[in-house]
XYZ file of C-alpha atoms in Angstrom:
200
model
C -16.143 -5.509 -12.978
C -14.777 -9.023 -12.471
C -12.487 -9.252 -9.439
C -9.561 -10.711 -11.436
C -9.801 -7.812 -13.915
C -9.995 -5.334 -11.026
C -6.819 -6.746 -9.447
C -5.049 -6.539 -12.806
C -6.079 -2.894 -13.248
C -5.037 -2.013 -9.711
C -1.692 -3.750 -10.281
C -1.133 -1.873 -13.524
C -1.962 1.416 -11.797
C 0.534 0.554 -9.037
C 3.326 -0.440 -11.428
C 2.822 2.650 -13.609
C 2.402 5.205 -10.822
C 4.211 3.868 -7.728
C 7.200 3.027 -9.876
C 9.832 4.365 -7.475
C 9.059 1.557 -5.082
C 10.580 -1.914 -5.239
C 7.291 -3.823 -5.530
C 6.705 -2.414 -9.016
C 9.840 -4.186 -10.246
C 8.337 -7.582 -9.342
C 5.862 -7.315 -12.209
C 2.118 -7.224 -12.806
C 1.620 -10.896 -11.910
C 3.075 -10.541 -8.419
C 1.452 -7.171 -7.718
C -1.958 -8.420 -8.921
C -1.698 -11.434 -6.619
C -0.672 -9.167 -3.746
C -3.742 -6.942 -4.157
C -6.003 -9.979 -4.392
C -4.497 -11.151 -1.094
C -4.981 -7.704 0.467
C -8.638 -7.795 -0.612
C -9.204 -11.310 0.715
C -7.023 -11.481 3.827
C -8.190 -10.773 7.348
C -7.263 -7.330 8.718
C -6.566 -5.708 5.343
C -8.655 -3.844 2.805
C -8.568 -2.732 -0.829
C -10.809 0.241 -1.635
C -11.340 1.225 -5.268
C -13.028 4.109 -7.052
C -14.278 3.054 -10.467
C -15.110 5.237 -13.438
C -16.353 4.292 -16.923
C -15.628 0.625 -16.341
C -12.070 1.208 -15.168
C -10.170 1.899 -11.950
C -9.814 5.633 -11.294
C -7.837 5.065 -8.108
C -7.330 2.776 -5.150
C -6.074 2.713 -1.587
C -5.028 -0.294 0.472
C -4.462 -0.661 4.181
C -4.052 -3.264 6.845
C -2.815 -4.274 10.275
C 0.288 -6.200 9.295
C 1.453 -8.062 6.206
C 1.584 -11.531 7.774
C -1.980 -12.485 6.852
C -1.485 -11.033 3.374
C 1.600 -13.172 2.740
C -0.229 -16.259 4.021
C -3.083 -15.507 1.641
C -0.618 -15.230 -1.264
C 0.845 -18.619 -0.328
C -2.569 -20.143 -0.977
C -1.775 -19.658 -4.684
C 1.709 -21.233 -4.757
C 1.787 -21.856 -8.507
C 0.875 -18.262 -9.394
C 3.244 -16.928 -6.753
C 6.105 -19.077 -7.995
C 5.585 -18.012 -11.593
C 5.379 -14.352 -10.591
C 8.570 -14.502 -8.518
C 10.662 -16.745 -10.760
C 12.387 -13.938 -12.730
C 13.274 -12.140 -9.483
C 14.660 -15.251 -7.787
C 17.341 -15.403 -10.480
C 18.631 -11.963 -9.462
C 20.463 -11.949 -6.091
C 20.076 -8.207 -5.450
C 16.333 -8.434 -5.984
C 16.126 -11.411 -3.594
C 17.957 -9.314 -0.983
C 15.396 -6.534 -1.329
C 12.568 -9.048 -0.964
C 14.079 -10.139 2.361
C 14.393 -6.471 3.386
C 10.656 -6.028 2.778
C 9.872 -9.172 4.766
C 12.049 -7.898 7.637
C 10.242 -4.535 7.566
C 6.829 -6.215 7.462
C 7.657 -7.971 10.735
C 8.368 -4.585 12.316
C 12.076 -5.222 12.850
C 13.125 -1.874 11.371
C 10.394 0.323 12.867
C 10.656 2.558 15.951
C 8.620 1.418 18.930
C 5.206 2.862 19.657
C 3.947 3.201 16.090
C 0.397 2.147 15.175
C -0.042 -1.377 13.843
C -2.512 -0.216 11.192
C -0.937 1.150 8.027
C -1.867 2.774 4.753
C -0.053 0.402 2.398
C -0.521 2.152 -0.948
C -2.588 4.744 -2.784
C -2.641 5.707 -6.460
C -4.838 7.629 -8.891
C -4.941 7.277 -12.657
C -3.318 10.290 -14.377
C -6.569 11.082 -16.231
C -8.446 11.348 -12.915
C -6.015 13.535 -10.980
C -7.095 16.940 -9.739
C -10.593 15.588 -9.018
C -10.115 14.761 -5.314
C -10.089 11.007 -5.978
C -7.124 10.542 -3.619
C -8.836 12.626 -0.927
C -11.994 10.493 -1.092
C -10.035 7.250 -1.006
C -7.988 8.441 1.976
C -11.152 9.397 3.899
C -12.741 6.026 3.039
C -9.702 4.284 4.506
C -9.993 6.440 7.631
C -13.652 5.399 7.923
C -12.736 1.734 7.455
C -10.127 1.880 10.210
C -12.422 3.817 12.548
C -15.209 1.263 12.041
C -12.678 -1.437 12.958
C -11.857 0.385 16.211
C -8.469 1.674 15.021
C -7.471 5.045 16.526
C -4.435 5.814 14.343
C -2.492 4.444 11.390
C 0.972 4.901 9.954
C 2.201 5.732 6.466
C 5.750 5.062 5.216
C 6.798 7.549 2.515
C 10.031 7.560 0.540
C 12.160 10.534 1.482
C 12.351 11.893 -2.082
C 8.600 11.774 -2.839
C 7.810 15.442 -2.344
C 4.259 15.401 -3.722
C 3.330 12.442 -1.512
C 4.654 14.227 1.582
C 2.579 17.301 0.736
C -0.536 15.172 0.241
C -0.265 13.364 3.588
C 0.515 16.588 5.436
C -2.548 18.209 3.857
C -4.693 15.264 4.935
C -3.574 15.755 8.547
C -0.858 13.117 8.968
C 2.103 14.097 11.153
C 5.735 13.155 10.531
C 7.023 11.228 13.551
C 10.168 9.306 12.571
C 12.437 8.107 9.795
C 13.106 4.487 8.888
C 15.444 2.624 6.556
C 13.356 -0.045 4.805
C 16.062 -0.581 2.172
C 19.746 0.014 2.829
C 20.772 3.682 2.469
C 17.203 4.724 1.520
C 15.484 6.771 4.218
C 11.708 6.960 4.425
C 9.534 9.180 6.620
C 6.948 7.684 8.972
C 3.702 9.647 9.241
C 0.935 8.964 11.762
C -2.711 9.833 11.135
C -4.827 10.132 14.272
C -8.425 8.893 14.051
C -10.314 10.397 16.946
C -14.056 9.769 16.759
C -14.758 13.433 17.571
C -12.290 14.670 14.935
C -13.860 17.317 12.718
C -13.343 17.043 8.968
C -13.654 19.417 6.075
C -15.235 17.308 3.386
């Protein structure tokens, strides 16, 4: 699959299935550019499971958004076009600044891992087939190979199925954080000990 087509499919999967988050409202163009940056930037990764020529699911992770944003700025024309509709809406601009503030760690409790699971989604037709489990374990392997011993996950407080998934995978709730005003999210931490036993 061509990389541009893969980013478009991943973006569509994000917008359709992580639609309670703010990023989905920025549109396919912005989200596609973001996942291209995640794939290309230093210290971040995009892992995809393909099936029948399409994206069955994906997971992304990284050690900070700074390098990802810098990578996006290397395509200023595409970024400007993608953001133009949002820049005309003051409330949306405010939420963009809230995300930037969070990405710099200003709203996070001290002592949390730098590494983070950024997003994970599975196509509806592929659910119930352990696609999410495999992607999660692949991200664990990626972080372990990079010498990471733990990573964090920020989960919206109302996303019950996501909380159950991360708890089942072994992540532990450690704190709450307010990424957007009056919207609490739960911070999970997944330990990655080399000797950790897994049920695969």
